[in-house]
Every structure is written in C-alpha cells, then in structure tokens.
Amino acid sequence: MLHIYLQPYGFLMKKCLNEARHQKLIDTTMKKKILNVLSILFGLLLINGGLDKFFHYMPIPEDLPEILVKYNLAIMEIGWLMPLVGFAELLGGLLILFPKTRALGALVVFPVMVGVLLTHIFVAPEGLVIAFVIWAILLWIIIENRGKYLKLLE
C-alpha cells in the first residue's frame, strides 16, 4: 500500500539522481578541461626552460641573491649537467602537453622539479610560492594518472 503513495516520488527521485549524475559528469568534464589547460601551461613552461638551457635567450635577472649565483655557477662547472636538465625539461614538457603521454612526462620532470623545490626552500625562498603552484600542478597530474603508475608496480 505504501508504494502506491510513494510512486509519484519515485519519478522525482529518479530525476534527482539523473540530475546528480549529469552534474557529476559536468564537474568531471570541467576538471579535465582545467587540468588540460594547466598541463599545457606547465608543459610550455618546461619547454621554455629547457630551450633556454641550450640557447640562453632569457636574460638573467641582475637582482639574484649572491648564494643563488654561486649555486648556479657551481652547477655550470659540471659541463654535462645543465644540458641534461634542459633535455629532461624539454622532453618532459613535450610529453606533458599531450594527455596520452602526460603520465610519462610527469615521471621525466619529477627529479628536475625536486631540484627546483629544494633550491627554493634552501637557497632562494622568494620563489617558493611559484614552486608550490608548479608542484601542485605536477602532483595533480600524478594523482590523475595514478592508475598508470600502479600498473608498473604489479
């Protein structure tokens, strides 16, 4: 008897569930679009940094802290290190641009980004906010692709 009285509400319940599914689909689609835009910006940032390691087209700021200048000069003394970092940034940036290769690109740039974060924590803390934003994007890419990484561990 009770189901006769609740039958009109069943239609409303189904409609609410369908609207909730539709809203979740919209949220998921919007999340993917935001991640794609941020990934493209992140990839372009890495490509720019990688190309600059080879062609030196960006001017070096004159107000860099002295300790950061010393660290950079020490790193440049190892002749193969900067080209390796530039190659990793370039390759990782290109891979991050495309959704199918984004997971691999995140793995390629991860060691470089660890170096960037540690440099800003211990040597140049004035750039720490930007480093955290870039790390947030990288971690979002890694979390979204966690299923691909778990297959590597099986």
Tab-separated table of N, CA and C in Angstrom:
chain	number	residue	atom	x	y	z
A	1	MET	N	0.806	-1.186	0.000
A	1	MET	CA	0.000	0.000	0.000
A	1	MET	C	0.860	1.266	0.000
A	2	LEU	N	1.943	1.208	0.752
A	2	LEU	CA	2.810	2.374	0.877
A	2	LEU	C	3.450	2.742	-0.455
A	3	HIS	N	3.789	1.734	-1.269
A	3	HIS	CA	4.440	2.020	-2.536
A	3	HIS	C	3.522	2.769	-3.495
A	4	ILE	N	2.222	2.646	-3.347
A	4	ILE	CA	1.283	3.383	-4.208
A	4	ILE	C	1.391	4.876	-3.902
A	5	TYR	N	1.508	5.213	-2.617
A	5	TYR	CA	1.621	6.615	-2.244
A	5	TYR	C	2.978	7.214	-2.623
A	6	LEU	N	4.009	6.396	-2.611
A	6	LEU	CA	5.357	6.890	-2.893
A	6	LEU	C	5.711	6.846	-4.378
A	7	GLN	N	4.852	6.249	-5.196
A	7	GLN	CA	5.160	6.102	-6.611
A	7	GLN	C	5.436	7.445	-7.304
A	8	PRO	N	4.649	8.490	-7.093
A	8	PRO	CA	4.989	9.763	-7.756
A	8	PRO	C	6.348	10.301	-7.314
A	9	TYR	N	6.740	9.994	-6.094
A	9	TYR	CA	8.023	10.460	-5.607
A	9	TYR	C	9.176	9.665	-6.204
A	10	GLY	N	8.911	8.439	-6.636
A	10	GLY	CA	9.925	7.632	-7.307
A	10	GLY	C	10.407	8.308	-8.573
A	11	PHE	N	9.488	8.907	-9.312
A	11	PHE	CA	9.854	9.647	-10.525
A	11	PHE	C	10.759	10.826	-10.167
A	12	LEU	N	10.376	11.534	-9.108
A	12	LEU	CA	11.198	12.674	-8.677
A	12	LEU	C	12.575	12.208	-8.213
A	13	MET	N	12.603	11.066	-7.527
A	13	MET	CA	13.874	10.537	-7.053
A	13	MET	C	14.781	10.178	-8.230
A	14	LYS	N	14.211	9.521	-9.258
A	14	LYS	CA	14.993	9.179	-10.438
A	14	LYS	C	15.488	10.442	-11.136
A	15	LYS	N	14.623	11.449	-11.194
A	15	LYS	CA	15.015	12.708	-11.841
A	15	LYS	C	16.164	13.368	-11.071
A	16	CYS	N	16.069	13.351	-9.748
A	16	CYS	CA	17.146	13.932	-8.933
A	16	CYS	C	18.450	13.163	-9.121
A	17	LEU	N	18.373	11.830	-9.154
A	17	LEU	CA	19.572	11.024	-9.366
A	17	LEU	C	20.179	11.300	-10.740
A	18	ASN	N	19.337	11.414	-11.765
A	18	ASN	CA	19.839	11.715	-13.106
A	18	ASN	C	20.501	13.089	-13.148
A	19	GLU	N	19.897	14.061	-12.464
A	19	GLU	CA	20.498	15.400	-12.418
A	19	GLU	C	21.830	15.373	-11.671
A	20	ALA	N	21.904	14.585	-10.607
A	20	ALA	CA	23.156	14.478	-9.853
A	20	ALA	C	24.242	13.834	-10.712
A	21	ARG	N	23.870	12.777	-11.466
A	21	ARG	CA	24.843	12.154	-12.367
A	21	ARG	C	25.295	13.126	-13.438
A	22	HIS	N	24.339	13.887	-13.973
A	22	HIS	CA	24.674	14.870	-15.007
A	22	HIS	C	25.609	15.942	-14.438
A	23	GLN	N	25.330	16.403	-13.215
A	23	GLN	CA	26.177	17.411	-12.588
A	23	GLN	C	27.580	16.856	-12.338
A	24	LYS	N	27.652	15.579	-11.924
A	24	LYS	CA	28.959	14.969	-11.704
A	24	LYS	C	29.722	14.861	-13.018
A	25	LEU	N	29.012	14.537	-14.101
A	25	LEU	CA	29.634	14.471	-15.417
A	25	LEU	C	30.157	15.843	-15.836
A	26	ILE	N	29.382	16.877	-15.581
A	26	ILE	CA	29.819	18.244	-15.899
A	26	ILE	C	31.046	18.601	-15.067
A	27	ASP	N	31.014	18.259	-13.750
A	27	ASP	CA	32.148	18.554	-12.874
A	27	ASP	C	33.401	17.828	-13.347
A	28	THR	N	33.248	16.557	-13.746
A	28	THR	CA	34.385	15.778	-14.222
A	28	THR	C	34.933	16.367	-15.514
A	29	THR	N	34.039	16.748	-16.415
A	29	THR	CA	34.469	17.351	-17.675
A	29	THR	C	35.183	18.673	-17.421
A	30	MET	N	34.650	19.491	-16.533
A	30	MET	CA	35.286	20.771	-16.215
A	30	MET	C	36.651	20.544	-15.565
A	31	LYS	N	36.729	19.542	-14.681
A	31	LYS	CA	38.010	19.229	-14.030
A	31	LYS	C	39.045	18.815	-15.070
A	32	LYS	N	38.643	18.009	-16.042
A	32	LYS	CA	39.565	17.588	-17.096
A	32	LYS	C	40.016	18.774	-17.936
A	33	LYS	N	39.093	19.687	-18.229
A	33	LYS	CA	39.455	20.868	-19.024
A	33	LYS	C	40.452	21.742	-18.267
A	34	ILE	N	40.212	21.930	-16.979
A	34	ILE	CA	41.133	22.744	-16.173
A	34	ILE	C	42.503	22.078	-16.113
A	35	LEU	N	42.519	20.750	-15.898
A	35	LEU	CA	43.792	20.030	-15.855
A	35	LEU	C	44.509	20.113	-17.198
A	36	ASN	N	43.775	20.024	-18.295
A	36	ASN	CA	44.395	20.140	-19.617
A	36	ASN	C	45.030	21.509	-19.813
A	37	VAL	N	44.318	22.566	-19.435
A	37	VAL	CA	44.860	23.923	-19.592
A	37	VAL	C	46.104	24.094	-18.723
A	38	LEU	N	46.020	23.666	-17.461
A	38	LEU	CA	47.181	23.793	-16.567
A	38	LEU	C	48.351	22.939	-17.051
A	39	SER	N	48.049	21.762	-17.576
A	39	SER	CA	49.117	20.896	-18.089
A	39	SER	C	49.792	21.520	-19.301
A	40	ILE	N	49.009	22.138	-20.172
A	40	ILE	CA	49.596	22.800	-21.342
A	40	ILE	C	50.483	23.953	-20.901
A	41	LEU	N	50.008	24.751	-19.950
A	41	LEU	CA	50.837	25.858	-19.445
A	41	LEU	C	52.111	25.332	-18.779
A	42	PHE	N	51.974	24.273	-17.997
A	42	PHE	CA	53.125	23.665	-17.331
A	42	PHE	C	54.102	23.102	-18.359
A	43	GLY	N	53.575	22.422	-19.365
A	43	GLY	CA	54.426	21.878	-20.425
A	43	GLY	C	55.174	22.968	-21.168
A	44	LEU	N	54.477	24.055	-21.491
A	44	LEU	CA	55.128	25.169	-22.196
A	44	LEU	C	56.196	25.830	-21.321
A	45	LEU	N	55.920	25.917	-20.021
A	45	LEU	CA	56.913	26.465	-19.085
A	45	LEU	C	58.169	25.607	-19.086
A	46	LEU	N	57.986	24.283	-19.069
A	46	LEU	CA	59.132	23.375	-19.084
A	46	LEU	C	59.888	23.440	-20.409
A	47	ILE	N	59.158	23.503	-21.514
A	47	ILE	CA	59.800	23.606	-22.828
A	47	ILE	C	60.621	24.887	-22.907
A	48	ASN	N	60.050	25.987	-22.430
A	48	ASN	CA	60.770	27.255	-22.429
A	48	ASN	C	62.040	27.165	-21.587
A	49	GLY	N	61.932	26.577	-20.402
A	49	GLY	CA	63.106	26.428	-19.537
A	49	GLY	C	64.154	25.517	-20.160
A	50	GLY	N	63.703	24.444	-20.791
A	50	GLY	CA	64.639	23.526	-21.434
A	50	GLY	C	65.360	24.166	-22.611
A	51	LEU	N	64.616	24.890	-23.440
A	51	LEU	CA	65.242	25.562	-24.586
A	51	LEU	C	66.228	26.631	-24.132
A	52	ASP	N	65.894	27.306	-23.022
A	52	ASP	CA	66.798	28.347	-22.529
A	52	ASP	C	68.125	27.752	-22.043
A	53	LYS	N	68.098	26.526	-21.581
A	53	LYS	CA	69.353	25.884	-21.150
A	53	LYS	C	70.307	25.705	-22.327
A	54	PHE	N	69.760	25.595	-23.538
A	54	PHE	CA	70.595	25.403	-24.724
A	54	PHE	C	70.909	26.714	-25.449
A	55	PHE	N	69.923	27.620	-25.543
A	55	PHE	CA	70.094	28.820	-26.378
A	55	PHE	C	70.285	30.110	-25.596
A	56	HIS	N	70.087	30.097	-24.302
A	56	HIS	CA	70.334	31.254	-23.416
A	56	HIS	C	69.703	32.542	-23.944
A	57	TYR	N	68.418	32.506	-24.253
A	57	TYR	CA	67.736	33.682	-24.802
A	57	TYR	C	67.025	34.521	-23.736
A	58	MET	N	66.859	33.990	-22.542
A	58	MET	CA	66.224	34.772	-21.476
A	58	MET	C	67.309	35.476	-20.671
A	59	PRO	N	67.127	36.776	-20.424
A	59	PRO	CA	68.152	37.489	-19.642
A	59	PRO	C	68.161	37.021	-18.184
A	60	ILE	N	69.333	37.001	-17.606
A	60	ILE	CA	69.486	36.630	-16.199
A	60	ILE	C	69.194	37.868	-15.361
A	61	PRO	N	68.287	37.761	-14.395
A	61	PRO	CA	67.977	38.927	-13.544
A	61	PRO	C	69.213	39.399	-12.796
A	62	GLU	N	69.317	40.694	-12.659
A	62	GLU	CA	70.502	41.261	-12.007
A	62	GLU	C	70.395	41.270	-10.485
A	63	ASP	N	69.181	41.087	-9.959
A	63	ASP	CA	68.998	41.147	-8.508
A	63	ASP	C	68.923	39.766	-7.859
A	64	LEU	N	69.572	38.777	-8.461
A	64	LEU	CA	69.584	37.434	-7.874
A	64	LEU	C	70.408	37.439	-6.592
A	65	PRO	N	69.978	36.676	-5.594
A	65	PRO	CA	70.779	36.578	-4.370
A	65	PRO	C	72.163	35.978	-4.687
A	66	GLU	N	73.158	36.446	-3.987
A	66	GLU	CA	74.538	36.026	-4.246
A	66	GLU	C	74.711	34.513	-4.104
A	67	ILE	N	74.034	33.930	-3.121
A	67	ILE	CA	74.174	32.491	-2.916
A	67	ILE	C	73.596	31.707	-4.104
A	68	LEU	N	72.518	32.220	-4.703
A	68	LEU	CA	71.932	31.551	-5.872
A	68	LEU	C	72.871	31.636	-7.069
A	69	VAL	N	73.533	32.757	-7.225
A	69	VAL	CA	74.512	32.906	-8.302
A	69	VAL	C	75.650	31.898	-8.103
A	70	LYS	N	76.111	31.744	-6.861
A	70	LYS	CA	77.172	30.777	-6.571
A	70	LYS	C	76.731	29.348	-6.892
A	71	TYR	N	75.508	29.000	-6.505
A	71	TYR	CA	74.986	27.662	-6.797
A	71	TYR	C	74.915	27.432	-8.303
A	72	ASN	N	74.411	28.426	-9.036
A	72	ASN	CA	74.294	28.283	-10.491
A	72	ASN	C	75.669	28.124	-11.145
A	73	LEU	N	76.643	28.911	-10.689
A	73	LEU	CA	78.000	28.784	-11.238
A	73	LEU	C	78.592	27.413	-10.930
A	74	ALA	N	78.320	26.900	-9.729
A	74	ALA	CA	78.825	25.575	-9.365
A	74	ALA	C	78.192	24.488	-10.243
A	75	ILE	N	76.896	24.613	-10.505
A	75	ILE	CA	76.214	23.625	-11.357
A	75	ILE	C	76.750	23.704	-12.787
A	76	MET	N	77.047	24.906	-13.266
A	76	MET	CA	77.546	25.062	-14.633
A	76	MET	C	78.969	24.538	-14.792
A	77	GLU	N	79.694	24.389	-13.683
A	77	GLU	CA	81.041	23.812	-13.748
A	77	GLU	C	81.004	22.355	-14.224
A	78	ILE	N	79.908	21.669	-13.906
A	78	ILE	CA	79.726	20.298	-14.395
A	78	ILE	C	79.114	20.437	-15.787
A	79	GLY	N	79.945	20.297	-16.791
A	79	GLY	CA	79.559	20.645	-18.155
A	79	GLY	C	78.363	19.898	-18.715
A	80	TRP	N	78.108	18.688	-18.282
A	80	TRP	CA	77.026	17.902	-18.857
A	80	TRP	C	75.712	18.043	-18.099
A	81	LEU	N	75.734	18.667	-16.909
A	81	LEU	CA	74.547	18.686	-16.058
A	81	LEU	C	73.432	19.591	-16.600
A	82	MET	N	73.764	20.808	-16.992
A	82	MET	CA	72.725	21.720	-17.492
A	82	MET	C	72.092	21.225	-18.791
A	83	PRO	N	72.883	20.706	-19.747
A	83	PRO	CA	72.224	20.129	-20.929
A	83	PRO	C	71.311	18.950	-20.577
A	84	LEU	N	71.687	18.147	-19.581
A	84	LEU	CA	70.836	17.033	-19.167
A	84	LEU	C	69.526	17.540	-18.563
A	85	VAL	N	69.618	18.539	-17.700
A	85	VAL	CA	68.416	19.129	-17.104
A	85	VAL	C	67.555	19.765	-18.192
A	86	GLY	N	68.191	20.475	-19.115
A	86	GLY	CA	67.451	21.092	-20.224
A	86	GLY	C	66.757	20.058	-21.086
A	87	PHE	N	67.434	18.939	-21.358
A	87	PHE	CA	66.830	17.879	-22.153
A	87	PHE	C	65.643	17.265	-21.416
A	88	ALA	N	65.785	17.037	-20.104
A	88	ALA	CA	64.684	16.480	-19.309
A	88	ALA	C	63.494	17.440	-19.298
A	89	GLU	N	63.755	18.745	-19.155
A	89	GLU	CA	62.670	19.724	-19.176
A	89	GLU	C	61.988	19.752	-20.536
A	90	LEU	N	62.780	19.734	-21.587
A	90	LEU	CA	62.237	19.781	-22.946
A	90	LEU	C	61.404	18.532	-23.239
A	91	LEU	N	61.958	17.362	-22.975
A	91	LEU	CA	61.242	16.115	-23.227
A	91	LEU	C	60.001	16.005	-22.341
A	92	GLY	N	60.166	16.275	-21.062
A	92	GLY	CA	59.030	16.208	-20.135
A	92	GLY	C	57.935	17.194	-20.500
A	93	GLY	N	58.317	18.408	-20.886
A	93	GLY	CA	57.324	19.403	-21.292
A	93	GLY	C	56.551	18.967	-22.523
A	94	LEU	N	57.251	18.408	-23.495
A	94	LEU	CA	56.568	17.913	-24.698
A	94	LEU	C	55.617	16.775	-24.358
A	95	LEU	N	56.045	15.867	-23.494
A	95	LEU	CA	55.189	14.745	-23.112
A	95	LEU	C	53.972	15.196	-22.305
A	96	ILE	N	54.131	16.209	-21.471
A	96	ILE	CA	53.026	16.696	-20.643
A	96	ILE	C	51.965	17.405	-21.490
A	97	LEU	N	52.338	17.941	-22.631
A	97	LEU	CA	51.367	18.625	-23.483
A	97	LEU	C	50.236	17.709	-23.937
A	98	PHE	N	50.527	16.429	-24.115
A	98	PHE	CA	49.550	15.503	-24.683
A	98	PHE	C	49.026	14.555	-23.604
A	99	PRO	N	47.702	14.432	-23.481
A	99	PRO	CA	47.127	13.606	-22.408
A	99	PRO	C	47.603	12.151	-22.405
A	100	LYS	N	47.840	11.559	-23.558
A	100	LYS	CA	48.256	10.148	-23.602
A	100	LYS	C	49.659	9.934	-23.041
A	101	THR	N	50.505	10.945	-23.127
A	101	THR	CA	51.890	10.801	-22.656
A	101	THR	C	52.162	11.614	-21.391
A	102	ARG	N	51.118	12.187	-20.832
A	102	ARG	CA	51.275	13.075	-19.672
A	102	ARG	C	51.867	12.352	-18.467
A	103	ALA	N	51.472	11.117	-18.231
A	103	ALA	CA	51.983	10.364	-17.077
A	103	ALA	C	53.493	10.153	-17.197
A	104	LEU	N	53.958	9.813	-18.386
A	104	LEU	CA	55.395	9.627	-18.603
A	104	LEU	C	56.137	10.954	-18.448
A	105	GLY	N	55.561	12.030	-18.966
A	105	GLY	CA	56.178	13.343	-18.833
A	105	GLY	C	56.343	13.755	-17.382
A	106	ALA	N	55.346	13.433	-16.549
A	106	ALA	CA	55.447	13.756	-15.120
A	106	ALA	C	56.604	12.995	-14.468
A	107	LEU	N	56.812	11.753	-14.888
A	107	LEU	CA	57.941	10.983	-14.345
A	107	LEU	C	59.281	11.551	-14.801
A	108	VAL	N	59.328	12.030	-16.035
A	108	VAL	CA	60.584	12.578	-16.569
A	108	VAL	C	60.977	13.854	-15.831
A	109	VAL	N	60.002	14.720	-15.560
A	109	VAL	CA	60.338	16.012	-14.938
A	109	VAL	C	60.363	15.959	-13.414
A	110	PHE	N	59.926	14.863	-12.829
A	110	PHE	CA	59.872	14.785	-11.370
A	110	PHE	C	61.220	15.074	-10.703
A	111	PRO	N	62.324	14.456	-11.135
A	111	PRO	CA	63.616	14.770	-10.484
A	111	PRO	C	64.024	16.236	-10.647
A	112	VAL	N	63.730	16.805	-11.799
A	112	VAL	CA	64.050	18.224	-12.025
A	112	VAL	C	63.239	19.092	-11.070
A	113	MET	N	61.969	18.733	-10.902
A	113	MET	CA	61.108	19.529	-10.032
A	113	MET	C	61.496	19.382	-8.559
A	114	VAL	N	62.047	18.225	-8.183
A	114	VAL	CA	62.572	18.075	-6.827
A	114	VAL	C	63.719	19.070	-6.624
A	115	GLY	N	64.591	19.182	-7.617
A	115	GLY	CA	65.686	20.145	-7.539
A	115	GLY	C	65.194	21.581	-7.462
A	116	VAL	N	64.164	21.900	-8.238
A	116	VAL	CA	63.593	23.256	-8.207
A	116	VAL	C	63.034	23.549	-6.826
A	117	LEU	N	62.274	22.607	-6.271
A	117	LEU	CA	61.678	22.821	-4.948
A	117	LEU	C	62.748	22.971	-3.865
A	118	LEU	N	63.741	22.105	-3.876
A	118	LEU	CA	64.787	22.189	-2.860
A	118	LEU	C	65.598	23.475	-2.991
A	119	THR	N	65.837	23.910	-4.227
A	119	THR	CA	66.550	25.174	-4.431
A	119	THR	C	65.769	26.336	-3.829
A	120	HIS	N	64.456	26.335	-4.032
A	120	HIS	CA	63.656	27.438	-3.497
A	120	HIS	C	63.458	27.337	-1.993
A	121	ILE	N	63.504	26.149	-1.453
A	121	ILE	CA	63.381	26.022	0.005
A	121	ILE	C	64.660	26.476	0.702
A	122	PHE	N	65.817	26.035	0.198
A	122	PHE	CA	67.065	26.262	0.919
A	122	PHE	C	67.903	27.439	0.422
A	123	VAL	N	67.730	27.841	-0.844
A	123	VAL	CA	68.612	28.865	-1.394
A	123	VAL	C	67.866	30.154	-1.720
A	124	ALA	N	66.745	30.047	-2.391
A	124	ALA	CA	66.020	31.237	-2.860
A	124	ALA	C	64.546	31.158	-2.476
A	125	PRO	N	64.219	31.381	-1.203
A	125	PRO	CA	62.837	31.226	-0.750
A	125	PRO	C	61.853	32.231	-1.359
A	126	GLU	N	62.345	33.279	-1.998
A	126	GLU	CA	61.417	34.257	-2.590
A	126	GLU	C	60.623	33.670	-3.760
A	127	GLY	N	61.073	32.580	-4.336
A	127	GLY	CA	60.335	31.943	-5.429
A	127	GLY	C	59.540	30.725	-4.996
A	128	LEU	N	59.387	30.554	-3.691
A	128	LEU	CA	58.750	29.359	-3.160
A	128	LEU	C	57.273	29.253	-3.538
A	129	VAL	N	56.561	30.366	-3.598
A	129	VAL	CA	55.129	30.327	-3.937
A	129	VAL	C	54.941	29.768	-5.345
A	130	ILE	N	55.732	30.249	-6.276
A	130	ILE	CA	55.630	29.758	-7.656
A	130	ILE	C	56.010	28.279	-7.714
A	131	ALA	N	57.029	27.885	-6.962
A	131	ALA	CA	57.424	26.475	-6.937
A	131	ALA	C	56.300	25.603	-6.386
A	132	PHE	N	55.599	26.073	-5.370
A	132	PHE	CA	54.476	25.305	-4.816
A	132	PHE	C	53.330	25.186	-5.825
A	133	VAL	N	53.055	26.254	-6.562
A	133	VAL	CA	51.996	26.201	-7.584
A	133	VAL	C	52.358	25.187	-8.661
A	134	ILE	N	53.601	25.222	-9.109
A	134	ILE	CA	54.046	24.277	-10.139
A	134	ILE	C	53.999	22.848	-9.596
A	135	TRP	N	54.393	22.662	-8.340
A	135	TRP	CA	54.324	21.340	-7.729
A	135	TRP	C	52.881	20.868	-7.594
A	136	ALA	N	51.957	21.784	-7.300
A	136	ALA	CA	50.544	21.402	-7.196
A	136	ALA	C	50.044	20.861	-8.534
A	137	ILE	N	50.439	21.510	-9.624
A	137	ILE	CA	50.048	21.030	-10.948
A	137	ILE	C	50.659	19.664	-11.217
A	138	LEU	N	51.939	19.510	-10.913
A	138	LEU	CA	52.604	18.222	-11.130
A	138	LEU	C	51.953	17.114	-10.304
A	139	LEU	N	51.645	17.399	-9.046
A	139	LEU	CA	51.008	16.385	-8.201
A	139	LEU	C	49.607	16.041	-8.704
A	140	TRP	N	48.864	17.029	-9.218
A	140	TRP	CA	47.551	16.760	-9.777
A	140	TRP	C	47.683	15.824	-10.988
A	141	ILE	N	48.669	16.081	-11.829
A	141	ILE	CA	48.907	15.209	-12.993
A	141	ILE	C	49.227	13.789	-12.515
A	142	ILE	N	50.065	13.668	-11.503
A	142	ILE	CA	50.444	12.350	-10.988
A	142	ILE	C	49.233	11.634	-10.388
A	143	ILE	N	48.434	12.349	-9.613
A	143	ILE	CA	47.246	11.740	-8.996
A	143	ILE	C	46.245	11.294	-10.058
A	144	GLU	N	46.036	12.112	-11.059
A	144	GLU	CA	45.088	11.753	-12.124
A	144	GLU	C	45.562	10.546	-12.926
A	145	ASN	N	46.855	10.302	-12.957
A	145	ASN	CA	47.410	9.178	-13.722
A	145	ASN	C	47.877	8.038	-12.827
A	146	ARG	N	47.433	8.014	-11.583
A	146	ARG	CA	47.923	7.016	-10.627
A	146	ARG	C	47.662	5.591	-11.098
A	147	GLY	N	46.591	5.364	-11.843
A	147	GLY	CA	46.305	4.021	-12.344
A	147	GLY	C	47.389	3.517	-13.276
A	148	LYS	N	47.955	4.403	-14.068
A	148	LYS	CA	49.041	4.014	-14.973
A	148	LYS	C	50.301	3.663	-14.195
A	149	TYR	N	50.535	4.365	-13.099
A	149	TYR	CA	51.727	4.083	-12.300
A	149	TYR	C	51.576	2.783	-11.519
A	150	LEU	N	50.350	2.502	-11.060
A	150	LEU	CA	50.130	1.272	-10.298
A	150	LEU	C	50.384	0.037	-11.155
A	151	LYS	N	50.126	0.140	-12.449
A	151	LYS	CA	50.402	-0.993	-13.351
A	151	LYS	C	51.900	-1.295	-13.392
A	152	LEU	N	52.737	-0.284	-13.223
A	152	LEU	CA	54.181	-0.504	-13.219
A	152	LEU	C	54.635	-1.307	-11.994
A	153	LEU	N	53.891	-1.200	-10.922
A	153	LEU	CA	54.283	-1.854	-9.676
A	153	LEU	C	53.764	-3.282	-9.560
A	154	GLU	N	52.896	-3.701	-10.484
A	154	GLU	CA	52.327	-5.058	-10.408
A	154	GLU	C	53.329	-6.109	-10.810
